[in-house]
Coordinates of C-alpha atoms and ligand atoms in Angstrom, one line a residue:
M29 CA -1.4 -3.0 -45.9
G30 CA 0.4 -3.0 -43.0
V31 CA 2.4 -1.2 -40.5
S32 CA 5.8 -2.6 -39.4
F33 CA 7.3 -2.3 -35.9
E34 CA 9.9 -0.2 -37.7
Q35 CA 7.4 2.3 -39.6
A36 CA 5.6 2.7 -36.3
R37 CA 9.0 3.2 -34.3
R38 CA 10.0 5.9 -36.6
D39 CA 6.5 7.9 -36.1
G40 CA 7.5 7.7 -32.4
P41 CA 5.5 7.9 -29.4
A42 CA 4.3 10.9 -27.7
P43 CA 5.3 11.6 -24.0
E44 CA 2.6 10.9 -21.3
I45 CA -1.1 11.4 -22.0
A46 CA -2.1 14.2 -24.0
P47 CA -4.5 14.3 -27.2
V48 CA -3.3 12.6 -29.8
S49 CA -5.1 13.1 -33.3
T50 CA -5.4 10.4 -35.3
A51 CA -4.9 12.1 -38.9
G52 CA -1.2 12.5 -40.3
S53 CA 2.2 11.5 -39.6
K54 CA 0.1 9.1 -36.8
G55 CA -2.2 8.6 -38.7
M56 CA -1.2 5.3 -39.8
S57 CA -5.1 3.2 -39.9
L58 CA -6.1 -0.2 -41.3
K59 CA -9.1 -1.4 -42.2
F60 CA -11.2 -3.9 -40.5
E61 CA -13.4 -6.6 -41.8
I62 CA -16.0 -7.0 -40.5
Q63 CA -17.5 -10.6 -39.9
P64 CA -20.5 -10.3 -37.6
A65 CA -21.6 -13.5 -35.5
T66 CA -23.2 -16.0 -36.7
N67 CA -25.0 -17.3 -33.9
P68 CA -25.2 -14.4 -31.7
T69 CA -26.7 -14.2 -28.4
S70 CA -30.4 -13.7 -28.4
E71 CA -32.1 -10.6 -27.0
K72 CA -33.7 -12.0 -24.7
E73 CA -30.4 -14.2 -23.4
R74 CA -28.7 -11.0 -23.5
A75 CA -31.5 -8.8 -21.5
A76 CA -30.9 -12.0 -18.8
R77 CA -27.4 -11.4 -18.6
L78 CA -27.4 -7.7 -18.4
V79 CA -30.0 -7.1 -15.4
D80 CA -26.9 -7.9 -12.9
P81 CA -23.9 -7.8 -15.3
G82 CA -21.8 -7.7 -12.4
F83 CA -17.7 -6.6 -13.0
G84 CA -16.0 -8.6 -15.7
R85 CA -17.7 -11.3 -15.9
I86 CA -20.2 -11.6 -19.0
F87 CA -19.0 -10.7 -22.4
T88 CA -20.6 -9.1 -26.0
D89 CA -20.6 -11.4 -29.1
H90 CA -17.2 -10.5 -31.0
M91 CA -14.1 -8.9 -31.0
A92 CA -11.7 -7.1 -32.6
V93 CA -8.5 -9.2 -33.5
V94 CA -5.4 -7.4 -35.1
R95 CA -2.0 -9.0 -35.8
Y96 CA 1.8 -8.4 -36.4
N97 CA 4.4 -10.3 -37.5
Q98 CA 7.9 -8.9 -39.0
A99 CA 7.4 -9.4 -42.4
K100 CA 4.2 -7.9 -42.5
G101 CA 3.6 -5.6 -39.6
W102 CA 0.4 -4.8 -38.3
H103 CA -2.1 -7.0 -40.4
G104 CA -5.4 -9.0 -40.4
A105 CA -7.5 -6.3 -39.0
R106 CA -10.8 -8.3 -38.1
V107 CA -13.6 -7.9 -36.1
E108 CA -15.6 -11.0 -35.5
S109 CA -17.0 -13.8 -33.2
R110 CA -15.9 -13.7 -29.9
A111 CA -13.5 -17.0 -29.3
N112 CA -11.0 -19.1 -28.3
F113 CA -7.5 -18.3 -29.7
P114 CA -5.6 -21.4 -31.1
L115 CA -2.2 -20.5 -29.1
D116 CA 0.6 -22.9 -29.3
P117 CA 2.0 -24.3 -25.5
A118 CA 5.5 -22.6 -26.5
A119 CA 3.8 -19.2 -26.7
A120 CA 6.4 -16.3 -25.7
V121 CA 3.5 -15.0 -23.6
L122 CA 3.0 -18.4 -21.7
H123 CA 6.7 -17.8 -20.6
Y124 CA 7.8 -15.0 -19.9
A125 CA 4.7 -13.2 -19.8
Q126 CA 5.5 -10.3 -22.4
E127 CA 1.7 -8.9 -22.2
I128 CA 0.0 -5.8 -22.0
F129 CA -3.4 -4.4 -21.2
E130 CA -5.7 -1.5 -21.1
G131 CA -9.2 -0.7 -19.6
L132 CA -11.7 2.2 -20.8
K133 CA -15.5 2.4 -21.0
A134 CA -18.0 3.0 -23.5
Y135 CA -20.6 5.4 -21.8
K136 CA -24.7 5.6 -22.9
R137 CA -25.5 9.1 -23.6
D138 CA -29.4 10.2 -22.6
D139 CA -29.9 10.6 -26.2
G140 CA -29.4 6.7 -26.9
G141 CA -25.8 7.7 -28.3
V142 CA -22.6 6.2 -27.2
N143 CA -19.4 8.4 -25.8
L144 CA -15.6 6.9 -25.2
F145 CA -13.5 8.6 -22.5
R146 CA -10.3 9.6 -24.0
P147 CA -9.9 6.9 -25.8
D148 CA -6.3 8.4 -27.1
A149 CA -5.0 8.5 -24.1
N150 CA -5.5 5.3 -23.3
A151 CA -3.8 4.5 -27.0
R152 CA -0.5 6.5 -26.0
R153 CA -0.2 4.5 -22.6
F154 CA -1.0 1.1 -24.4
W155 CA 2.2 2.3 -26.9
N156 CA 4.0 3.6 -23.7
S157 CA 3.5 -0.2 -22.2
A158 CA 4.6 -2.0 -25.4
E159 CA 7.9 -0.1 -25.9
R160 CA 8.9 -0.9 -22.2
M161 CA 7.9 -4.2 -22.5
A162 CA 9.6 -4.7 -25.8
M163 CA 6.8 -5.6 -28.0
A164 CA 5.6 -4.2 -31.6
P165 CA 3.7 -0.6 -30.4
L166 CA 0.5 -0.7 -31.6
P167 CA -0.7 2.7 -33.7
E168 CA -2.6 4.6 -32.0
P169 CA -5.3 4.8 -34.8
V170 CA -5.3 1.3 -35.2
F171 CA -6.4 0.7 -31.3
I172 CA -8.9 3.6 -31.0
E173 CA -10.7 2.1 -34.6
A174 CA -10.8 -1.3 -33.0
V175 CA -12.6 -0.3 -29.7
E176 CA -14.5 2.0 -31.9
Q177 CA -16.2 -1.2 -34.2
L178 CA -16.3 -3.4 -31.5
V179 CA -19.1 -0.8 -29.5
R180 CA -21.2 -0.4 -32.2
I181 CA -21.1 -4.3 -33.5
D182 CA -21.9 -4.8 -30.0
R183 CA -24.3 -1.6 -29.4
A184 CA -27.0 -3.7 -28.0
W185 CA -24.7 -5.0 -25.2
M186 CA -24.4 -1.1 -23.8
P187 CA -26.1 -1.7 -19.9
G188 CA -28.2 1.6 -18.9
G189 CA -28.2 3.7 -16.3
E190 CA -25.4 3.8 -14.2
G191 CA -24.0 1.1 -16.0
S192 CA -21.3 0.9 -19.3
L193 CA -19.4 -1.5 -21.6
Y194 CA -16.3 -1.9 -20.2
L195 CA -13.5 -2.6 -23.2
R196 CA -10.6 -4.4 -22.5
P197 CA -7.7 -3.7 -25.3
F198 CA -4.4 -6.4 -24.8
M199 CA -1.3 -7.9 -26.8
I200 CA 0.5 -11.2 -26.3
A201 CA 3.4 -12.3 -27.3
S202 CA 2.3 -15.2 -29.8
E203 CA 5.7 -16.5 -31.3
V204 CA 6.5 -20.3 -30.9
F205 CA 9.7 -20.5 -29.3
L206 CA 11.3 -20.4 -26.2
G207 CA 14.7 -18.4 -25.9
V208 CA 14.1 -15.7 -24.2
K209 CA 14.2 -12.2 -26.7
P210 CA 11.1 -10.3 -27.4
S211 CA 8.3 -12.1 -29.6
A212 CA 8.5 -11.6 -33.3
E213 CA 5.2 -12.1 -33.1
Y214 CA 1.4 -10.4 -31.6
I215 CA -1.9 -10.8 -31.5
F216 CA -3.9 -7.7 -30.6
A217 CA -7.4 -8.0 -29.0
V218 CA -10.5 -6.0 -27.9
I219 CA -12.8 -7.8 -26.0
A220 CA -16.2 -6.1 -24.1
S221 CA -17.6 -6.7 -20.9
P222 CA -20.6 -5.0 -19.6
V223 CA -20.4 -3.7 -16.2
G224 CA -23.2 -2.5 -13.9
S225 CA -22.8 0.1 -11.5
Y226 CA -19.8 -0.5 -9.2
F227 CA -21.1 1.0 -6.1
K228 CA -24.8 0.2 -5.7
G229 CA -26.0 3.3 -3.7
G230 CA -23.6 5.6 -4.5
P231 CA -19.5 5.0 -4.1
A232 CA -19.4 3.5 0.2
P233 CA -16.1 4.7 1.3
V234 CA -13.3 1.5 1.4
S235 CA -10.7 0.6 3.9
I236 CA -7.1 0.2 2.9
W237 CA -4.1 -2.1 4.2
V238 CA -0.7 -0.7 4.0
S239 CA 1.7 -3.6 2.6
E240 CA 4.9 -4.0 4.6
N241 CA 5.7 -6.8 3.2
Y242 CA 5.6 -6.7 -0.8
T243 CA 6.1 -3.3 -2.9
R244 CA 4.5 -2.9 -6.6
A245 CA 7.6 -1.2 -8.8
A246 CA 10.8 0.2 -7.7
I247 CA 12.9 2.6 -10.3
G248 CA 13.4 1.5 -13.7
G249 CA 11.2 -1.4 -13.2
T250 CA 7.1 -1.5 -15.0
G251 CA 5.4 0.3 -12.2
A252 CA 4.4 3.0 -15.0
V253 CA 3.1 0.9 -17.5
K254 CA -0.1 -1.8 -18.1
C255 CA 1.6 -5.5 -18.1
G256 CA 0.3 -8.1 -16.7
G257 CA 2.8 -9.1 -14.6
N258 CA 2.4 -5.8 -12.2
Y259 CA -1.2 -7.4 -11.4
A260 CA 0.1 -10.8 -10.6
A261 CA 3.3 -9.6 -8.4
S262 CA 0.2 -7.3 -6.8
L263 CA -2.4 -10.3 -6.0
R264 CA -0.3 -11.9 -2.5
A265 CA -0.4 -8.6 -1.1
Q266 CA -4.3 -8.1 -2.0
A267 CA -4.8 -11.3 -0.3
E268 CA -3.1 -10.0 3.2
A269 CA -5.2 -7.3 2.5
I270 CA -8.5 -9.2 2.6
D271 CA -7.2 -11.8 5.4
H272 CA -7.3 -8.1 7.8
G273 CA -10.0 -7.3 7.1
C274 CA -10.0 -4.6 3.8
D275 CA -11.2 -3.8 0.9
Q276 CA -7.6 -3.2 -0.9
V277 CA -3.8 -2.7 -0.8
V278 CA -1.8 0.9 -0.9
F279 CA 1.9 0.4 -1.7
L280 CA 4.2 1.9 -0.3
D281 CA 8.2 3.0 -2.4
A282 CA 10.4 0.4 -2.9
V283 CA 13.4 2.1 -1.4
E284 CA 12.6 4.0 1.6
R285 CA 9.8 2.2 2.3
R286 CA 7.5 5.0 3.6
Y287 CA 6.0 7.6 0.4
I288 CA 2.7 6.1 -1.1
E289 CA 2.5 4.9 -4.3
E290 CA -1.1 3.6 -5.3
L291 CA -3.7 0.9 -4.3
G292 CA -4.0 -2.2 -6.6
G293 CA -5.7 -0.5 -9.5
M294 CA -6.3 2.8 -8.4
N295 CA -3.9 6.5 -7.6
V296 CA -4.7 8.4 -5.0
F297 CA -5.7 11.3 -4.1
F298 CA -5.3 13.7 0.0
V299 CA -7.6 16.4 0.3
F300 CA -6.1 19.1 2.8
D301 CA -8.2 21.9 5.1
D302 CA -6.7 24.8 3.0
G303 CA -8.8 22.7 0.2
S304 CA -5.2 21.9 -1.8
L305 CA -5.3 18.6 -3.8
L306 CA -1.8 16.0 -3.5
T307 CA -1.0 13.3 -5.4
P308 CA 2.1 11.2 -5.4
P309 CA 4.2 12.3 -8.6
L310 CA 4.3 10.1 -11.7
G311 CA 7.3 7.8 -12.1
T312 CA 6.7 4.2 -10.6
I313 CA 2.9 4.8 -10.5
L314 CA 0.5 4.2 -13.6
P315 CA -0.3 7.3 -15.1
G316 CA -4.2 6.9 -14.8
I317 CA -6.0 8.8 -16.8
T318 CA -8.8 9.4 -13.9
R319 CA -5.9 11.1 -12.1
D320 CA -4.8 12.9 -14.8
S321 CA -8.5 14.2 -16.0
I322 CA -9.4 15.0 -11.6
I323 CA -5.8 17.1 -11.8
A324 CA -7.7 19.3 -14.7
L325 CA -10.9 19.6 -13.2
A326 CA -9.4 20.6 -9.5
K327 CA -7.3 23.1 -11.7
D328 CA -10.5 24.3 -13.9
S329 CA -11.9 25.4 -10.6
G330 CA -8.8 27.3 -9.4
T331 CA -7.8 24.0 -6.9
R332 CA -4.0 24.0 -5.8
V333 CA -2.5 20.4 -6.7
R334 CA 0.4 19.2 -5.8
E335 CA 2.2 16.1 -7.7
E336 CA 4.3 15.5 -4.3
A337 CA 5.6 12.4 -2.4
Y338 CA 3.5 11.8 0.6
T339 CA 4.5 9.8 3.5
I340 CA 2.5 7.2 5.3
D341 CA 3.4 8.6 8.7
Q342 CA 2.1 12.1 7.3
W343 CA -0.7 11.0 6.4
R344 CA -1.5 8.9 10.0
A345 CA -0.5 12.6 11.4
D346 CA -2.7 14.7 9.2
A347 CA -5.6 12.5 9.9
A348 CA -4.9 13.1 13.6
S349 CA -4.4 16.6 13.7
G350 CA -7.2 17.5 11.3
K351 CA -5.3 18.9 8.6
L352 CA -6.4 16.0 6.2
K353 CA -9.4 16.2 5.6
E354 CA -10.4 13.6 2.9
A355 CA -8.6 10.8 0.6
F356 CA -10.0 9.2 -2.4
A357 CA -8.9 6.6 -5.1
C358 CA -9.5 6.8 -8.5
G359 CA -9.4 4.4 -11.5
T360 CA -11.8 3.7 -14.7
A361 CA -13.4 1.0 -12.7
A362 CA -14.7 3.2 -10.2
V363 CA -14.2 6.6 -11.0
I364 CA -13.6 7.8 -7.4
S365 CA -13.7 5.9 -4.0
P366 CA -13.3 7.5 -0.9
I367 CA -10.9 5.8 1.4
G368 CA -12.5 5.9 4.8
K369 CA -10.3 3.4 7.2
V370 CA -6.4 3.1 7.2
C371 CA -4.8 -0.3 8.2
S372 CA -1.6 -1.7 8.9
T373 CA 0.7 -3.1 11.6
T374 CA 1.2 -0.4 13.6
G375 CA -2.4 1.1 14.4
D376 CA -5.9 1.8 11.9
F377 CA -6.8 5.7 11.2
L378 CA -9.7 6.6 10.2
I379 CA -10.2 9.6 7.4
S380 CA -13.2 11.8 7.2
G381 CA -14.7 9.9 10.1
G382 CA -14.7 7.0 7.5
A383 CA -17.2 8.7 5.4
A384 CA -17.4 10.1 1.5
G385 CA -15.8 13.5 1.6
P386 CA -17.6 16.2 -0.5
V387 CA -14.7 16.6 -2.7
A388 CA -14.1 12.9 -3.8
M389 CA -17.9 13.3 -4.3
G390 CA -18.1 16.7 -6.1
L391 CA -14.9 15.6 -8.4
R392 CA -16.6 12.6 -9.1
K393 CA -19.9 14.2 -10.2
Q394 CA -18.1 16.1 -12.2
L395 CA -16.1 13.7 -14.1
V396 CA -19.6 11.2 -14.6
D397 CA -21.3 13.9 -16.0
I398 CA -18.7 14.4 -18.6
Q399 CA -18.1 10.7 -19.6
Y400 CA -22.3 10.2 -19.8
G401 CA -22.5 13.4 -21.7
R402 CA -24.7 14.9 -19.0
T403 CA -22.7 18.3 -19.2
N404 CA -20.0 20.2 -21.5
D405 CA -16.9 19.0 -21.7
P406 CA -14.5 21.8 -21.4
H407 CA -11.2 19.8 -22.4
N408 CA -12.8 17.7 -25.8
W409 CA -12.3 14.6 -23.7
I410 CA -15.5 12.7 -25.3
R411 CA -15.3 11.0 -28.6
K412 CA -19.0 10.2 -29.7
V413 CA -18.6 6.5 -31.6
L414 CA -22.2 6.6 -32.0
Ligands
LIG517 C1 -2.0 0.1 -11.1 C2 -3.5 1.0 -11.7 N1 -3.2 2.2 -11.2 C3 -3.9 3.6 -11.2 C4 -5.0 3.1 -12.3 C5 -6.2 4.2 -12.8 O1 -5.5 4.5 -14.0 P1 -7.1 5.0 -14.7 O2 -7.4 5.8 -14.3 O3 -6.8 5.1 -16.2 O4 -8.0 3.9 -15.1 C6 -5.4 1.2 -12.9 C7 -6.1 1.4 -13.5 O5 -5.9 0.7 -14.3 C8 -4.6 0.8 -12.4 O6 -4.4 -0.9 -12.7

């Protein structure tokens, strides 16, 4: 039995990131039909690919797929062999970029089990992204079930050590129609990619380029949701960062062009000499789940955290005066990346002498230990899949 757009809409999304139950009125679920791959990767080949998986280049044998149309609502939930989508050249996504995605990871515990970290928060953000992009929102339990089913069937692809299984849920507009309007049909899918440790030999500080020519998001735009178009529009700025010898780009606000917003794919934090943390407020930035988790962990330990606007000029001045002790970027892929150097057309400056700072490293360890189940989980963030 499918779940209609209207039914899903009536039950409504909850705001921001908060724990969500998969039961009750929002507990609309679908039964997944499981069709294991008939010709899966051999054990030998899989082991060879897992030696040095890198990021996002190798994939597991299966995918989860759920379809939407106005007559049936969400239906046809399946876990099946990973394969190409037959897509009509007039499919709406190919023309107007009605597309959203998520990114989360499954972590192997020492006892051989598997943890997901806050998948409910990803499900909720996916719902919010769908609403902003005028797409059919996917009931959160269906999102979580799709992710869990895929992890279960492809558990042999879980890397050990500091590796993880990166999960990529996404939704595309599949209606065959060239008019500019919300699509009447969607495909939701989840694919999985084993990934190695983001930083071999510990987190290396990154250098970032302050984008003066490009902005990422404006008030009323799509900066707070995870749609593919945001990333397409950031590529030119990221290329400029690389041209200037930097690892990443940091965007400023689109109105005054002086407030720090976020990196191309990570949120940012500042650490001051009184031990307090500051991070740019929500609005035009992506509400990162790592960001939210860091705020919670810092507050647990009595650290003052401000969600306040911070200018590039203040950043430079605080780094020079010593008031700023550390800066770091955060997100699912890298967890926490210390920022060692900031470069711009008006000159470069170092932070904590260009080295990784203790606050960034301490928070990173706390978070990673929770994700891998090595310590207790005071906020109930972990969902054991296996
Ligand atoms: C633009 C942007 N900001 C921040 C983040 C960090 O979000 P999260 O911590 O949920 O991975 C991401 C990664 O998803 C991102 O793409």
